[in-house]
PDB file of C-alpha atoms and ligand atoms in Angstrom:
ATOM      1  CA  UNK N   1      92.481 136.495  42.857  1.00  0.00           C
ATOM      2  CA  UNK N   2      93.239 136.075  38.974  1.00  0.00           C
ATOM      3  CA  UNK N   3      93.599 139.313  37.613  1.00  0.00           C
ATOM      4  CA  UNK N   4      91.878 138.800  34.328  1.00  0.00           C
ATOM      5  CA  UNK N   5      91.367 142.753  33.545  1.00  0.00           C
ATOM      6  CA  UNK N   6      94.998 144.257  33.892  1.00  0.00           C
ATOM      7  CA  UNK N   7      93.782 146.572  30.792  1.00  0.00           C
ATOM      8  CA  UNK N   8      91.665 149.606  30.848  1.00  0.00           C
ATOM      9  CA  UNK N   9      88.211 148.169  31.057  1.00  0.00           C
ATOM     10  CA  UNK N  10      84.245 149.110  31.156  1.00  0.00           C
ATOM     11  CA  UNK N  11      81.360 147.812  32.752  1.00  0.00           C
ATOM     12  CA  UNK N  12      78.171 148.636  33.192  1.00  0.00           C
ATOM     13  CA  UNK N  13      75.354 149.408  35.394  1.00  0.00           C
ATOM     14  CA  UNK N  14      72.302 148.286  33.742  1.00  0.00           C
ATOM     15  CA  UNK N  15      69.065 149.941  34.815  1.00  0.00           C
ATOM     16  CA  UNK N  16      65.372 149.259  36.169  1.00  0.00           C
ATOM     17  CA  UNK N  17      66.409 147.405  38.723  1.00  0.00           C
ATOM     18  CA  UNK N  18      69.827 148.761  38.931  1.00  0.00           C
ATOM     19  CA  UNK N  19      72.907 146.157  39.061  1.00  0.00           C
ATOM     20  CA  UNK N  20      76.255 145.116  37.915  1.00  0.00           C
ATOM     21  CA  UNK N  21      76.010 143.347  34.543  1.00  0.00           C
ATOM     22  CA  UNK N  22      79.490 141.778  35.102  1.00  0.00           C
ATOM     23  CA  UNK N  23      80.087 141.689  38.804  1.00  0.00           C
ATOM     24  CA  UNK N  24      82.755 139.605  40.876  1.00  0.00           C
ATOM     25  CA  UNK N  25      81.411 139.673  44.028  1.00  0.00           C
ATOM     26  CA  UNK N  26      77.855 139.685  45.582  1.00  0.00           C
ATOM     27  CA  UNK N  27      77.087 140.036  48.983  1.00  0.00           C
ATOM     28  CA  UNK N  28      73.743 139.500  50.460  1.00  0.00           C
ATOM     29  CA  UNK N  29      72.512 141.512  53.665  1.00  0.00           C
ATOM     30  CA  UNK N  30      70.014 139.454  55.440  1.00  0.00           C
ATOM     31  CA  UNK N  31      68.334 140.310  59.341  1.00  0.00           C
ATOM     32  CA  UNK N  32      70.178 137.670  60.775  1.00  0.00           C
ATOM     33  CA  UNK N  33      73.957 138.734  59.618  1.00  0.00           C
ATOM     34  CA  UNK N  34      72.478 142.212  62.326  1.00  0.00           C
ATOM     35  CA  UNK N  35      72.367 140.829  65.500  1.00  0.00           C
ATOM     36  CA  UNK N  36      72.282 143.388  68.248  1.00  0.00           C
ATOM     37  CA  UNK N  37      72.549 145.718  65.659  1.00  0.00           C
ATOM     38  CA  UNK N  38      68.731 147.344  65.694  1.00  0.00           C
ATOM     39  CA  UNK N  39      68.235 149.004  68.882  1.00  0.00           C
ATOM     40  CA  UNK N  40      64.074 147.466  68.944  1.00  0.00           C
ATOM     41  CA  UNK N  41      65.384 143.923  70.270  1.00  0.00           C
ATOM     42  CA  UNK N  42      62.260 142.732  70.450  1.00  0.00           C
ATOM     43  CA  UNK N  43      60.402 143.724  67.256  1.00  0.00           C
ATOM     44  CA  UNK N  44      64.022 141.855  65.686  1.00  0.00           C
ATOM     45  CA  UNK N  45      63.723 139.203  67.729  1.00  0.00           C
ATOM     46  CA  UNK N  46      60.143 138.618  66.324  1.00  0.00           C
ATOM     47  CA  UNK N  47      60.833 139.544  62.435  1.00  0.00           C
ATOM     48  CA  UNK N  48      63.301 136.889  62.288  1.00  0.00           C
ATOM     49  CA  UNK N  49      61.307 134.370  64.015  1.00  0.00           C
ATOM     50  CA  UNK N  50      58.862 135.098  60.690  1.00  0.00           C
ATOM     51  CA  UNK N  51      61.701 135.013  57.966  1.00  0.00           C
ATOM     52  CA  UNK N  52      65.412 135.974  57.424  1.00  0.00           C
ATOM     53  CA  UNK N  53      64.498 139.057  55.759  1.00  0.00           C
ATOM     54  CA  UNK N  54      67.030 140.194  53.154  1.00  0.00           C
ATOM     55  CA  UNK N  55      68.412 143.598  54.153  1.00  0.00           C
ATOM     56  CA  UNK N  56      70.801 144.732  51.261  1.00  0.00           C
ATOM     57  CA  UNK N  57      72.926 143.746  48.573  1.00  0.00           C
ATOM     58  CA  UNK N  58      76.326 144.674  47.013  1.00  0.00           C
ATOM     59  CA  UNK N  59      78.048 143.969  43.661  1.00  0.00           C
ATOM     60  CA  UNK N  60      81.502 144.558  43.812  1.00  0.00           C
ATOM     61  CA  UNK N  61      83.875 144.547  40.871  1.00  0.00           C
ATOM     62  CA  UNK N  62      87.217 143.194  42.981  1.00  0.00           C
ATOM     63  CA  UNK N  63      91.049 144.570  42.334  1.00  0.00           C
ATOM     64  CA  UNK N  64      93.647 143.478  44.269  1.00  0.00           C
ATOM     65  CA  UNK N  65      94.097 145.274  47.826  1.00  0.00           C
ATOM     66  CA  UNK N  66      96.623 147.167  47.268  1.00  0.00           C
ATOM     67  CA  UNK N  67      97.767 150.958  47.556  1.00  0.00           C
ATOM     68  CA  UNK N  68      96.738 152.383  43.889  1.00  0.00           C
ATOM     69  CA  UNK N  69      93.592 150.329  43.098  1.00  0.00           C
ATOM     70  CA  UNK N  70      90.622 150.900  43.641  1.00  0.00           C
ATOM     71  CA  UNK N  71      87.568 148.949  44.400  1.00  0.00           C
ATOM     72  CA  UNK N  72      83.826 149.933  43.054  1.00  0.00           C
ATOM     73  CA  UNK N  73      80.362 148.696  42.919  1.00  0.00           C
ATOM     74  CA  UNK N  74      76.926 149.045  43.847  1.00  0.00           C
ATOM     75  CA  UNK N  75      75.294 148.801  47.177  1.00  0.00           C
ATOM     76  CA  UNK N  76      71.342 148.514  47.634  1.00  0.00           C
ATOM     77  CA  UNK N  77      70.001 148.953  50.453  1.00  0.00           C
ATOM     78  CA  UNK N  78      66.149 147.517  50.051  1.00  0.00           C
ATOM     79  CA  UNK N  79      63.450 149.865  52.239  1.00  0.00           C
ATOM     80  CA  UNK N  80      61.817 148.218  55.394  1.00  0.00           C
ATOM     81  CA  UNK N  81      62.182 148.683  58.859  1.00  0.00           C
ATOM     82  CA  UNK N  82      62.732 146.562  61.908  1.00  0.00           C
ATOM     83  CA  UNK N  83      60.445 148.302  64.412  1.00  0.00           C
ATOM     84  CA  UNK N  84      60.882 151.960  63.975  1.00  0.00           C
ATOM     85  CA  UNK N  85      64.073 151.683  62.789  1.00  0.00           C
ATOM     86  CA  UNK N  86      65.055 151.576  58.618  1.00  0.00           C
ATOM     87  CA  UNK N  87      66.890 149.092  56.652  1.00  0.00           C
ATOM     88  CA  UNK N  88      70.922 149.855  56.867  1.00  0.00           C
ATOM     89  CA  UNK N  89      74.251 148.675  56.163  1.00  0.00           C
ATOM     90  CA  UNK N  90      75.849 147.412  59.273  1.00  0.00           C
ATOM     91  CA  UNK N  91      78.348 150.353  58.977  1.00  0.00           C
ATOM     92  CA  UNK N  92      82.128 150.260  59.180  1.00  0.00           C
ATOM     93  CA  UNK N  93      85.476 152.039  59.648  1.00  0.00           C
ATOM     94  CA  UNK N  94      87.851 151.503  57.491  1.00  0.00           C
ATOM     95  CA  UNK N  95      90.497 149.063  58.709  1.00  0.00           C
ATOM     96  CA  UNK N  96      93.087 151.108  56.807  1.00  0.00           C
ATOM     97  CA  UNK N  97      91.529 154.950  59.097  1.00  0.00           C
ATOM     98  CA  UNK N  98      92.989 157.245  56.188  1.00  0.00           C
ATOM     99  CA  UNK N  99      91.151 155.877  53.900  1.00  0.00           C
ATOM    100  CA  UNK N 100      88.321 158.195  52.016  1.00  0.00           C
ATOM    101  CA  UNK N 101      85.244 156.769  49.751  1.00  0.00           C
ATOM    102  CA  UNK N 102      82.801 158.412  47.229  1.00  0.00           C
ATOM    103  CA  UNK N 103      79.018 157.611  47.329  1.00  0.00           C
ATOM    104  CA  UNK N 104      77.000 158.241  44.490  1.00  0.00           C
ATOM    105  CA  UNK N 105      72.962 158.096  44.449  1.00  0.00           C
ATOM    106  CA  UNK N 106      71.787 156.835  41.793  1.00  0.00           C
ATOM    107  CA  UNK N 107      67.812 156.216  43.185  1.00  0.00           C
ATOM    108  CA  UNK N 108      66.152 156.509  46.451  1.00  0.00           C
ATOM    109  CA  UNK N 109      66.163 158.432  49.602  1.00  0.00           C
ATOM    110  CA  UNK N 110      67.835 157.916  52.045  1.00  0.00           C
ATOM    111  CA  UNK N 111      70.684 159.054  54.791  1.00  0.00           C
ATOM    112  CA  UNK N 112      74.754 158.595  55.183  1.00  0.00           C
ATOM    113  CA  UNK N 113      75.118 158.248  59.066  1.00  0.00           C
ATOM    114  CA  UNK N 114      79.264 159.121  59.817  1.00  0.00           C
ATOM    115  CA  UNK N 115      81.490 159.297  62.785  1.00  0.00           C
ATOM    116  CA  UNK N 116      85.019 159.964  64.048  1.00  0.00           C
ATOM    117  CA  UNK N 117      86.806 157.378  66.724  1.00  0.00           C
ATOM    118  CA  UNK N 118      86.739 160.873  68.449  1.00  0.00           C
ATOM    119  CA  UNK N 119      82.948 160.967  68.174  1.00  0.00           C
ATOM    120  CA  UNK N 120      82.429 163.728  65.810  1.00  0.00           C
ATOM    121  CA  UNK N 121      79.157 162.771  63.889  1.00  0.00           C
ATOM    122  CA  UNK N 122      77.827 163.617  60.649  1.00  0.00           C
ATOM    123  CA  UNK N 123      74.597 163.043  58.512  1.00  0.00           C
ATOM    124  CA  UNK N 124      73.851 163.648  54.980  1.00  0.00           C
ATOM    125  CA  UNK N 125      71.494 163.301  52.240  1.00  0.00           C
ATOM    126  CA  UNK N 126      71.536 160.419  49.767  1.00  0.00           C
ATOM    127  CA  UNK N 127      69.213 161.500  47.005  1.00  0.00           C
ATOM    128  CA  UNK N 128      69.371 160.883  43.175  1.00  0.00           C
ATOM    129  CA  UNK N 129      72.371 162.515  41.755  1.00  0.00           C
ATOM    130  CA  UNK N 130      74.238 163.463  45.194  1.00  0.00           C
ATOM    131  CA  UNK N 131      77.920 162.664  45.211  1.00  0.00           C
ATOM    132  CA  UNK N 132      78.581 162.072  48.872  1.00  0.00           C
ATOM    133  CA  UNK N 133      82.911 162.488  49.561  1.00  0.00           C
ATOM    134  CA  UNK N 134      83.798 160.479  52.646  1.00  0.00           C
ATOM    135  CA  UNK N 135      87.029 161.888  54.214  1.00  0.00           C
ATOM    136  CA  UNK N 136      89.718 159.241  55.995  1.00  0.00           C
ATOM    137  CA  UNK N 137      88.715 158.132  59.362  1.00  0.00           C
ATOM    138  CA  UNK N 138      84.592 158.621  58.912  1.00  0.00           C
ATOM    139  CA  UNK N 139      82.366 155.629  59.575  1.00  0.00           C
ATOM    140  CA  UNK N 140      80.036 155.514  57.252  1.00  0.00           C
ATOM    141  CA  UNK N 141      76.157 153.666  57.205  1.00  0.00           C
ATOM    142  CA  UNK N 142      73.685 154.046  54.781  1.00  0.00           C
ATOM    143  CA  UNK N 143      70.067 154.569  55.839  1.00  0.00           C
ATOM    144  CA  UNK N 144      67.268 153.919  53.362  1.00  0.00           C
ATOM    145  CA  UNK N 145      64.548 156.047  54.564  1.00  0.00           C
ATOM    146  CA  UNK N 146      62.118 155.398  51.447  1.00  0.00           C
ATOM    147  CA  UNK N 147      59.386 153.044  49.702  1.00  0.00           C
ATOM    148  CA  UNK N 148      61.936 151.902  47.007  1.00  0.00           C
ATOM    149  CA  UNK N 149      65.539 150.972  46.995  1.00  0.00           C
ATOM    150  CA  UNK N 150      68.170 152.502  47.840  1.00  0.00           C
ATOM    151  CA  UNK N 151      70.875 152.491  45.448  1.00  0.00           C
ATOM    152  CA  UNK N 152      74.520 154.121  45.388  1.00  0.00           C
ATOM    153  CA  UNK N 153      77.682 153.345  43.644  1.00  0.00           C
ATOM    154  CA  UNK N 154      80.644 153.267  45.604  1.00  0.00           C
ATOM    155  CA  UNK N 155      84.300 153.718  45.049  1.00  0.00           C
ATOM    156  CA  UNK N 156      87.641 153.432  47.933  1.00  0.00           C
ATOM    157  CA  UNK N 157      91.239 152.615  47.718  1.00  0.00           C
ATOM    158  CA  UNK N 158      91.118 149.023  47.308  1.00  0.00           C
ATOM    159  CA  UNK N 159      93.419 148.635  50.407  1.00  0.00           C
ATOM    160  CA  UNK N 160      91.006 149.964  52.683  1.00  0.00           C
ATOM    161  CA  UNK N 161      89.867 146.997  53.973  1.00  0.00           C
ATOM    162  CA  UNK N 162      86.715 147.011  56.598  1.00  0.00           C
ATOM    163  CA  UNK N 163      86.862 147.245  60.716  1.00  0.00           C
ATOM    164  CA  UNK N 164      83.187 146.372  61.741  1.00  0.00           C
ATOM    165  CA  UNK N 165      83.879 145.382  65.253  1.00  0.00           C
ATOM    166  CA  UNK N 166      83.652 149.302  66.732  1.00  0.00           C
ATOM    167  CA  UNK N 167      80.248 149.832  65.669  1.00  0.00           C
ATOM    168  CA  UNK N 168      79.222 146.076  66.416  1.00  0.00           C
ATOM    169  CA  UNK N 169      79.810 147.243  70.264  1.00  0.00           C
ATOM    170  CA  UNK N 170      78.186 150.480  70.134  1.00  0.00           C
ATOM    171  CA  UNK N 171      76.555 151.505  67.118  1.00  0.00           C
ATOM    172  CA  UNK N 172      76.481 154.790  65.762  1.00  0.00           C
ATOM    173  CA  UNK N 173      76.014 157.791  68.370  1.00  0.00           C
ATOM    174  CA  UNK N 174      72.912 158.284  66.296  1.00  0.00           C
ATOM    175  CA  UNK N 175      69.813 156.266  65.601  1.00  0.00           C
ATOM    176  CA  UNK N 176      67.232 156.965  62.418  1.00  0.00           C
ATOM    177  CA  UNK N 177      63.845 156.432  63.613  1.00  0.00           C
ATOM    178  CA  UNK N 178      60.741 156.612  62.053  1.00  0.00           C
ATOM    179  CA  UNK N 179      58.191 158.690  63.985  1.00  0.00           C
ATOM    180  CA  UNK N 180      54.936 160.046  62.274  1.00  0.00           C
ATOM    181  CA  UNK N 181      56.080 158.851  59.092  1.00  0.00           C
ATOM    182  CA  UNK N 182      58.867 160.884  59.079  1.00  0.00           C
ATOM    183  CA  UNK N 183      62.773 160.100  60.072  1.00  0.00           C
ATOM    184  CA  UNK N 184      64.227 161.470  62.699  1.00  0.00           C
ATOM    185  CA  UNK N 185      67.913 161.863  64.288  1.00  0.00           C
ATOM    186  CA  UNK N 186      67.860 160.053  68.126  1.00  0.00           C
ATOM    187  CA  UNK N 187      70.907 159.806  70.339  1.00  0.00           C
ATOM    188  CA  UNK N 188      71.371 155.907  70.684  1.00  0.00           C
ATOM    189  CA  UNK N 189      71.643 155.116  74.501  1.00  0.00           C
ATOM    190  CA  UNK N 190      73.626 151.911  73.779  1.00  0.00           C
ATOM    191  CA  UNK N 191      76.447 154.366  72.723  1.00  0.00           C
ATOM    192  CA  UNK N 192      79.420 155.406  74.738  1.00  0.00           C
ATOM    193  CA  UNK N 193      81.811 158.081  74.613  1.00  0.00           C
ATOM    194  CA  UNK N 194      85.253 156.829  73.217  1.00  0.00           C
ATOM    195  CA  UNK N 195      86.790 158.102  76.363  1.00  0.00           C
ATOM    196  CA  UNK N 196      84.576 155.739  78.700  1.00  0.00           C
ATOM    197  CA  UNK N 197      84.937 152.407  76.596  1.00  0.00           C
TER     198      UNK N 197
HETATM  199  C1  PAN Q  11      80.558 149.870  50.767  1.00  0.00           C
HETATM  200  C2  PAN Q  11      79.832 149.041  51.824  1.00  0.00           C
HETATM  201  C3  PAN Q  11      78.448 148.560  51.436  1.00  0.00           C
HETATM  202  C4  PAN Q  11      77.831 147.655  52.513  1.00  0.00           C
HETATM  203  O1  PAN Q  11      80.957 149.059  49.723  1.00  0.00           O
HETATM  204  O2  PAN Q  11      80.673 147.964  52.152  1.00  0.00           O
HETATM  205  O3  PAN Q  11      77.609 149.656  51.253  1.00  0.00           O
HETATM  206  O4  PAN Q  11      77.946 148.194  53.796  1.00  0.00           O
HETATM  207  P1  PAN Q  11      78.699 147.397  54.962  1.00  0.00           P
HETATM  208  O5  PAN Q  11      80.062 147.038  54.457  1.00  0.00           O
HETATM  209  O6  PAN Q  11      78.772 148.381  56.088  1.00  0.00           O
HETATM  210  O7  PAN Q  11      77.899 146.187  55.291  1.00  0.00           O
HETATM  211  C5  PAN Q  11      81.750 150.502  51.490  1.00  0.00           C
HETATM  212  O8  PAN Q  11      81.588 151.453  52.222  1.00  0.00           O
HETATM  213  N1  PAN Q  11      82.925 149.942  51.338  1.00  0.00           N
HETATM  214  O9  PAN Q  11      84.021 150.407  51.965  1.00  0.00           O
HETATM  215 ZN1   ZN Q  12      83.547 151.940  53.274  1.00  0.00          ZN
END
């Protein structure tokens, strides 16, 4: 890439809806980039056959990936669900493990789903003005659980790079299902311990 800001810079997030005014980089979400991915086959299966629904979105302002920069943006995660299940990011490791990241809510409600290759899990809250700290080696997905989106702004050493083959095999030990119009925390049968893979 060009490097046209090698000087301290600014940009900013405008507002209502929320985005990068001077992004470099947007990637666009939709149901079909999720195969296999939402445990209700069927129910995906017949919401794509209707339309290619767009799932989420990030801006990213790029640096070079490299030890010592950093890489930032938004991610939006637009509310919906395929069957019972809610809109989410497919989820990654970190191709780089010891690599940490910083969430911060800006609007919505919604869930940070993490795990350990050892298969330690973790879940917590994304709501307006949390500031989620993801340590090295967490997977990390976000859930939007609401009526509106979902929106965060993330930050990770700009080396990190992203490993989504792992959870592409076997999702997350956990699934977020709505049941009487509430969420709740399933096991996810299509998981396997790390020792039996
Ligand atoms: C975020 C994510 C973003 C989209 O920038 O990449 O929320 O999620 P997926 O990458 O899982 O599709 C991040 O965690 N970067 O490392
Ligand atoms: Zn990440």
């Amino acid at each position: 890439m060009t490097l046209t800001r090698n000087r301290p810079f600014i940009y900013r997030i405008t507002m209502a809806p929320e985005t990068l005014a001077d992004f470099d980089n947007h990637i666009v979400r939709r149901l079909s980039s999720m195969q296999g991915q939402y445990h209700d086959q069927e129910a995906y299966a017949a919401m794509l056959a209707r339309e290619d629904t767009l799932l989420y979105e990030v801006y990213e302002i790029v640096r070079p990936e490299v030890p010592g920069e950093m890489m930032t943006g938004l991610s939006i995660v637009h509310p919906g669900r395929v069957g019972d299940e809610y809109f989410m990011t497919k989820g990654h490791f970190h191709a780089v493990p010891d690599t940490a990241e910083i969430y911060y809510c800006m609007r919505g409600q919604g869930y940070m789903l993490m795990e350990t290759p050892d298969g330690d899990w973790d879940i917590q809250d994304l709501l307006p003005g949390n500031v989620l700290y993801i340590p090295p080696y967490w997977a990390h997905r976000s859930i939007n659980t609401g009526t509106t989106d979902l929106v965060t702004y993330f930050a990770y050493p700009a080396h990190a790079g992203h490993d989504y083959g792992t959870i592409e095999q076997y999702g997350y030990r956990k699934l977020v299902l709505e049941r009487d119009g509430q969420p709740v925390v399933v096991d996810n049968p299509r998981w396997l311990p790390p020792d039996q893979r």
